[in-house]
Structures are given as structure tokens and as C-alpha cells.
Amino acid sequence: MIKKTLRNLSIILSIISFSGYSQMTLDLPTDYVRNQVFNVNGLTNGNNYDGSPYLYTSFVTSIIKNKMNTYQVPTRFNTYNNTFELKLADQISTLKKEEYQEINVDNHTYIAYQYKNEPTYFEVLSSGSHTLLALRKTNFIESKAATTTYGTDKPARFSPSTTYFYFKENSKNIKELKLKKKEVLNIFDSKKNMDLFFKENKINLKKETDLIKLFSYSNKKV
């Protein structure tokens, strides 16, 4: 039965490899893959840390597109090391990033853009001449031993996901979005018109929904 499963998996891998996805390795044990994914010493299972490195813990059916092909596969997004994990034939592995690789999951779109000399997954919040991007990031905090006999040890933990905003103008490089009104308005060509929209809609730059509203309005005007 095991040989048959491995044989079927090899066939699947051969098909995927032929279609341009030879970089996917789906025959690694789950613990080994997770240890690679976490890249934190001592993390080989889910019992010695709190929190989660995943934006969503369960695998969700997703559409993955690269330059040549499109296919459907269950994924989950590891925001600790900015990778998507795949699940096929009860095997879990990490999808190797390619520039402009696109992943659509649960009505959210992620694209691997070149950033700091490597492909990085950003969520596309609004696309157009001024594309609004979000980088979802989870940090790992090491365990801490009690310093007194009355204290308690603090286990290692993953912090809740933090969002950093970026923007991309047409084919130009990605830039970090500084959440100050003057800085944001300077991005747009029609500053006067955008300033009026900003005031009329009482845009709060600390709210993701308001940022999306602002950029979406700008992209529709172009």
C-alpha cells in the first residue's frame, strides 16, 4: 500500500515537474519540512511553543499561477518565513517562490514580487497604476526561563501576524508606505483631488479598509 502511494506520488510529481514545477519536493516527512519552514532551533513539533506561524492553520484550496501554468492545490501561508505550504497525497512541502508567481486563496491574491534581492509574497489589496500591497509578518519570541523561584518560565511563542504596507507604481520597485497623510498624498499625481477624497471620506491611515478605499479610488481615476 505504501509503495503504491509513493508510486502515485511520483507520477503526480512527474506531471508537475514536466509542467514547470520541478522545484516542489513532496516526499519529505512532515516534521522535517516543518523544521525547515520554521528555521528555529528546537522546533520539531507543535508542543513546545505557543501561537502559530500560519495566517490560517488549515489547508485551503488555492489557485497557483506561474509564467506557464495554473493549477489547484491546498495551501496554507506561513507568515513567519513568508512561504506557502502545499498538501498533496498526505505529504506537506514548501512551494519554492518564483518572481510574479500568483496564489489566489479564499478571495485573497498574493504575488511574489522581487524585494530586497529575493521574491517575497505580498497580498495585493488594490491594483492599478498605484498598487497597494500588504506584507503579513509573524515574529518568533524565544522562551525565557524564570529569574526567581517565584516566577514562571515563559514558553517560546509566535506573535500575532503584523501587517506592513507597501506600494508599487507601475513597473517600478516596491517601496514601503509611510502612514502619514503628506507622504501618502505625494504618491498620487492628482494631489488636490486625492486630498479632497481623503477629507470627504475621513480616511484613517491606520485602517487597512481605508487605505484600500483610497488606493482603489486613485486606480479608478487613472
Short mmCIF file of C-alpha atoms in Angstrom, two decimals:
data_model
loop_
_atom_site.label_atom_id
_atom_site.label_comp_id
_atom_site.label_asym_id
_atom_site.label_seq_id
_atom_site.Cartn_x
_atom_site.Cartn_y
_atom_site.Cartn_z
CA MET A 1 0.00 0.00 0.00
CA ILE A 2 2.86 2.38 0.92
CA LYS A 3 4.71 1.51 -2.30
CA LYS A 4 1.54 2.18 -4.30
CA THR A 5 1.06 5.59 -2.59
CA LEU A 6 4.69 6.53 -3.27
CA ARG A 7 4.34 5.39 -6.88
CA ASN A 8 1.23 7.57 -7.33
CA LEU A 9 3.00 10.47 -5.69
CA SER A 10 5.94 10.04 -8.06
CA ILE A 11 3.53 10.18 -11.01
CA ILE A 12 1.98 13.39 -9.66
CA LEU A 13 5.44 14.88 -9.16
CA SER A 14 6.48 13.90 -12.67
CA ILE A 15 3.44 15.64 -14.13
CA ILE A 16 4.02 18.75 -12.02
CA SER A 17 7.72 18.72 -12.83
CA PHE A 18 7.00 18.47 -16.56
CA SER A 19 4.63 21.44 -16.32
CA GLY A 20 7.29 23.67 -14.80
CA TYR A 21 7.12 22.87 -11.06
CA SER A 22 10.12 20.58 -10.62
CA GLN A 23 11.13 22.71 -7.62
CA MET A 24 8.37 21.19 -5.46
CA THR A 25 9.54 18.33 -3.27
CA LEU A 26 6.61 16.47 -1.78
CA ASP A 27 8.27 13.34 -0.43
CA LEU A 28 9.77 14.80 2.76
CA PRO A 29 8.47 13.77 6.22
CA THR A 30 6.18 16.38 7.78
CA ASP A 31 8.43 17.05 10.79
CA TYR A 32 11.45 17.63 8.58
CA VAL A 33 9.55 20.04 6.38
CA ARG A 34 8.18 21.94 9.36
CA ASN A 35 11.64 22.18 10.89
CA GLN A 36 12.87 23.69 7.64
CA VAL A 37 9.90 26.00 7.46
CA PHE A 38 10.23 27.31 10.99
CA ASN A 39 14.02 27.55 10.83
CA VAL A 40 14.13 27.93 14.60
CA ASN A 41 16.27 25.65 16.75
CA GLY A 42 14.35 23.04 18.68
CA LEU A 43 11.03 23.36 16.88
CA THR A 44 10.22 19.90 15.59
CA ASN A 45 6.59 19.62 16.69
CA GLY A 46 3.66 21.71 17.81
CA ASN A 47 4.00 21.16 21.56
CA ASN A 48 6.87 23.41 22.62
CA TYR A 49 5.64 26.84 21.57
CA ASP A 50 2.51 28.98 21.75
CA GLY A 51 0.76 30.68 18.87
CA SER A 52 1.10 29.82 15.20
CA PRO A 53 3.31 30.87 12.28
CA TYR A 54 0.34 30.49 9.93
CA LEU A 55 -2.06 33.15 8.73
CA TYR A 56 -4.65 30.37 8.63
CA THR A 57 -3.88 26.99 10.20
CA SER A 58 -5.92 24.72 7.95
CA PHE A 59 -5.12 24.00 4.30
CA VAL A 60 -7.37 25.92 1.92
CA THR A 61 -7.92 25.12 -1.75
CA SER A 62 -5.89 27.64 -3.75
CA ILE A 63 -5.14 28.54 -7.36
CA ILE A 64 -1.42 28.81 -8.11
CA LYS A 65 -0.21 30.52 -11.28
CA ASN A 66 3.27 30.85 -12.67
CA LYS A 67 4.52 32.02 -16.06
CA MET A 68 3.38 28.85 -17.81
CA ASN A 69 0.70 27.04 -15.84
CA THR A 70 -2.25 27.27 -13.47
CA TYR A 71 -3.32 24.54 -11.08
CA GLN A 72 -5.35 23.95 -7.93
CA VAL A 73 -3.86 22.66 -4.65
CA PRO A 74 -4.49 23.04 -0.88
CA THR A 75 -2.13 25.59 0.74
CA ARG A 76 -1.55 27.46 3.97
CA PHE A 77 0.51 30.64 4.36
CA ASN A 78 3.44 30.63 6.78
CA THR A 79 3.92 34.30 7.66
CA TYR A 80 6.96 33.60 9.82
CA ASN A 81 9.19 32.86 6.84
CA ASN A 82 6.92 34.08 4.01
CA THR A 83 6.26 30.70 2.38
CA PHE A 84 3.26 28.76 1.16
CA GLU A 85 2.99 25.13 2.20
CA LEU A 86 1.32 22.55 -0.02
CA LYS A 87 -0.55 19.38 0.83
CA LEU A 88 -0.74 16.58 -1.73
CA ALA A 89 -1.29 12.87 -1.07
CA ASP A 90 -0.95 13.49 2.69
CA GLN A 91 2.51 14.98 2.16
CA ILE A 92 3.40 18.54 3.16
CA SER A 93 6.06 20.62 1.44
CA THR A 94 7.02 24.20 0.73
CA LEU A 95 6.34 25.87 -2.61
CA LYS A 96 9.51 27.42 -3.99
CA LYS A 97 8.97 31.06 -4.87
CA GLU A 98 9.22 32.39 -8.40
CA GLU A 99 9.04 36.07 -9.29
CA TYR A 100 5.48 37.06 -10.26
CA GLN A 101 4.12 33.73 -9.06
CA GLU A 102 0.48 34.31 -8.07
CA ILE A 103 -1.55 32.48 -5.43
CA ASN A 104 -5.28 33.03 -5.03
CA VAL A 105 -6.75 31.73 -1.79
CA ASP A 106 -10.12 32.50 -0.21
CA ASN A 107 -10.64 35.69 -2.29
CA HIS A 108 -7.16 36.98 -1.44
CA THR A 109 -4.38 37.36 -4.02
CA TYR A 110 -0.68 37.01 -3.19
CA ILE A 111 2.08 37.74 -5.69
CA ALA A 112 5.81 37.09 -5.28
CA TYR A 113 7.48 40.38 -6.15
CA GLN A 114 11.22 40.95 -6.14
CA TYR A 115 12.07 42.70 -2.86
CA LYS A 116 15.49 43.01 -1.23
CA ASN A 117 17.01 40.74 -3.88
CA GLU A 118 14.57 37.86 -3.44
CA PRO A 119 10.95 37.01 -4.30
CA THR A 120 8.60 37.92 -1.43
CA TYR A 121 4.89 37.22 -1.14
CA PHE A 122 2.76 40.36 -0.83
CA GLU A 123 -1.02 40.45 -0.64
CA VAL A 124 -2.46 42.67 -3.37
CA LEU A 125 -5.03 44.96 -1.75
CA SER A 126 -5.63 47.27 -4.72
CA SER A 127 -4.07 47.00 -8.17
CA GLY A 128 -3.52 49.63 -10.84
CA SER A 129 -1.08 52.44 -11.53
CA HIS A 130 -0.52 52.60 -7.76
CA THR A 131 -0.74 49.07 -6.39
CA LEU A 132 -1.28 48.74 -2.64
CA LEU A 133 0.47 45.77 -1.06
CA ALA A 134 0.48 44.18 2.38
CA LEU A 135 3.28 42.12 3.88
CA ARG A 136 1.95 39.81 6.61
CA LYS A 137 4.69 39.02 9.11
CA THR A 138 4.80 36.83 12.23
CA ASN A 139 7.73 37.02 14.65
CA PHE A 140 9.16 34.29 16.85
CA ILE A 141 9.94 35.05 20.50
CA GLU A 142 12.35 32.72 22.29
CA SER A 143 11.40 31.00 25.54
CA LYS A 144 12.54 32.66 28.76
CA ALA A 145 13.36 30.89 32.00
CA ALA A 146 12.08 32.26 35.31
CA THR A 147 14.62 34.50 37.03
CA THR A 148 13.33 33.85 40.56
CA THR A 149 11.87 30.89 42.43
CA TYR A 150 8.51 32.67 42.43
CA GLY A 151 8.48 33.32 38.70
CA THR A 152 7.36 31.03 35.91
CA ASP A 153 9.01 30.03 32.67
CA LYS A 154 7.70 31.70 29.53
CA PRO A 155 7.37 29.32 26.59
CA ALA A 156 8.56 30.16 23.09
CA ARG A 157 5.80 31.71 21.04
CA PHE A 158 4.83 33.13 17.69
CA SER A 159 3.44 36.65 17.91
CA PRO A 160 0.20 37.54 16.12
CA SER A 161 0.64 38.48 12.47
CA THR A 162 1.67 42.10 11.85
CA THR A 163 0.91 43.93 8.61
CA TYR A 164 3.32 46.27 6.84
CA PHE A 165 2.09 48.30 3.86
CA TYR A 166 3.94 48.92 0.60
CA PHE A 167 3.11 50.37 -2.80
CA LYS A 168 4.25 49.80 -6.35
CA GLU A 169 3.99 52.31 -9.17
CA ASN A 170 3.54 50.52 -12.49
CA SER A 171 6.80 48.65 -13.18
CA LYS A 172 8.86 50.48 -10.56
CA ASN A 173 10.33 48.92 -7.44
CA ILE A 174 8.32 48.26 -4.30
CA LYS A 175 8.51 50.96 -1.65
CA GLU A 176 7.43 50.99 1.97
CA LEU A 177 4.33 53.10 2.58
CA LYS A 178 4.84 55.65 5.34
CA LEU A 179 1.45 56.12 7.00
CA LYS A 180 1.48 59.90 7.13
CA LYS A 181 -1.02 61.97 5.15
CA LYS A 182 1.58 64.10 3.36
CA GLU A 183 3.71 61.09 2.46
CA VAL A 184 0.73 59.15 1.13
CA LEU A 185 -0.71 62.02 -0.93
CA ASN A 186 2.70 62.66 -2.52
CA ILE A 187 2.41 59.25 -4.18
CA PHE A 188 -0.50 60.35 -6.36
CA ASP A 189 -0.39 62.64 -9.39
CA SER A 190 -3.63 64.48 -8.61
CA LYS A 191 -2.82 65.50 -5.05
CA LYS A 192 -5.60 68.09 -4.84
CA ASN A 193 -8.27 65.64 -5.94
CA MET A 194 -6.94 62.92 -3.63
CA ASP A 195 -6.77 65.33 -0.70
CA LEU A 196 -10.44 66.20 -1.25
CA PHE A 197 -11.35 62.49 -1.32
CA PHE A 198 -9.25 61.99 1.81
CA LYS A 199 -11.20 64.68 3.70
CA GLU A 200 -14.68 63.81 2.41
CA ASN A 201 -14.25 60.15 3.34
CA LYS A 202 -12.44 60.81 6.62
CA ILE A 203 -9.67 58.43 5.68
CA ASN A 204 -7.87 56.87 8.64
CA LEU A 205 -4.45 55.66 7.52
CA LYS A 206 -4.31 53.20 10.42
CA LYS A 207 -7.24 51.28 8.94
CA GLU A 208 -6.49 48.81 6.15
CA THR A 209 -10.00 49.23 4.72
CA ASP A 210 -9.47 52.98 4.40
CA LEU A 211 -6.12 52.51 2.66
CA ILE A 212 -7.79 50.17 0.19
CA LYS A 213 -10.56 52.72 -0.38
CA LEU A 214 -8.02 55.48 -1.05
CA PHE A 215 -5.86 53.50 -3.47
CA SER A 216 -8.86 51.96 -5.22
CA TYR A 217 -10.27 55.43 -5.86
CA SER A 218 -6.94 56.57 -7.31
CA ASN A 219 -6.67 53.49 -9.55
CA LYS A 220 -10.19 54.04 -10.90
CA LYS A 221 -9.45 57.67 -11.72
CA VAL A 222 -6.49 56.77 -13.93
#
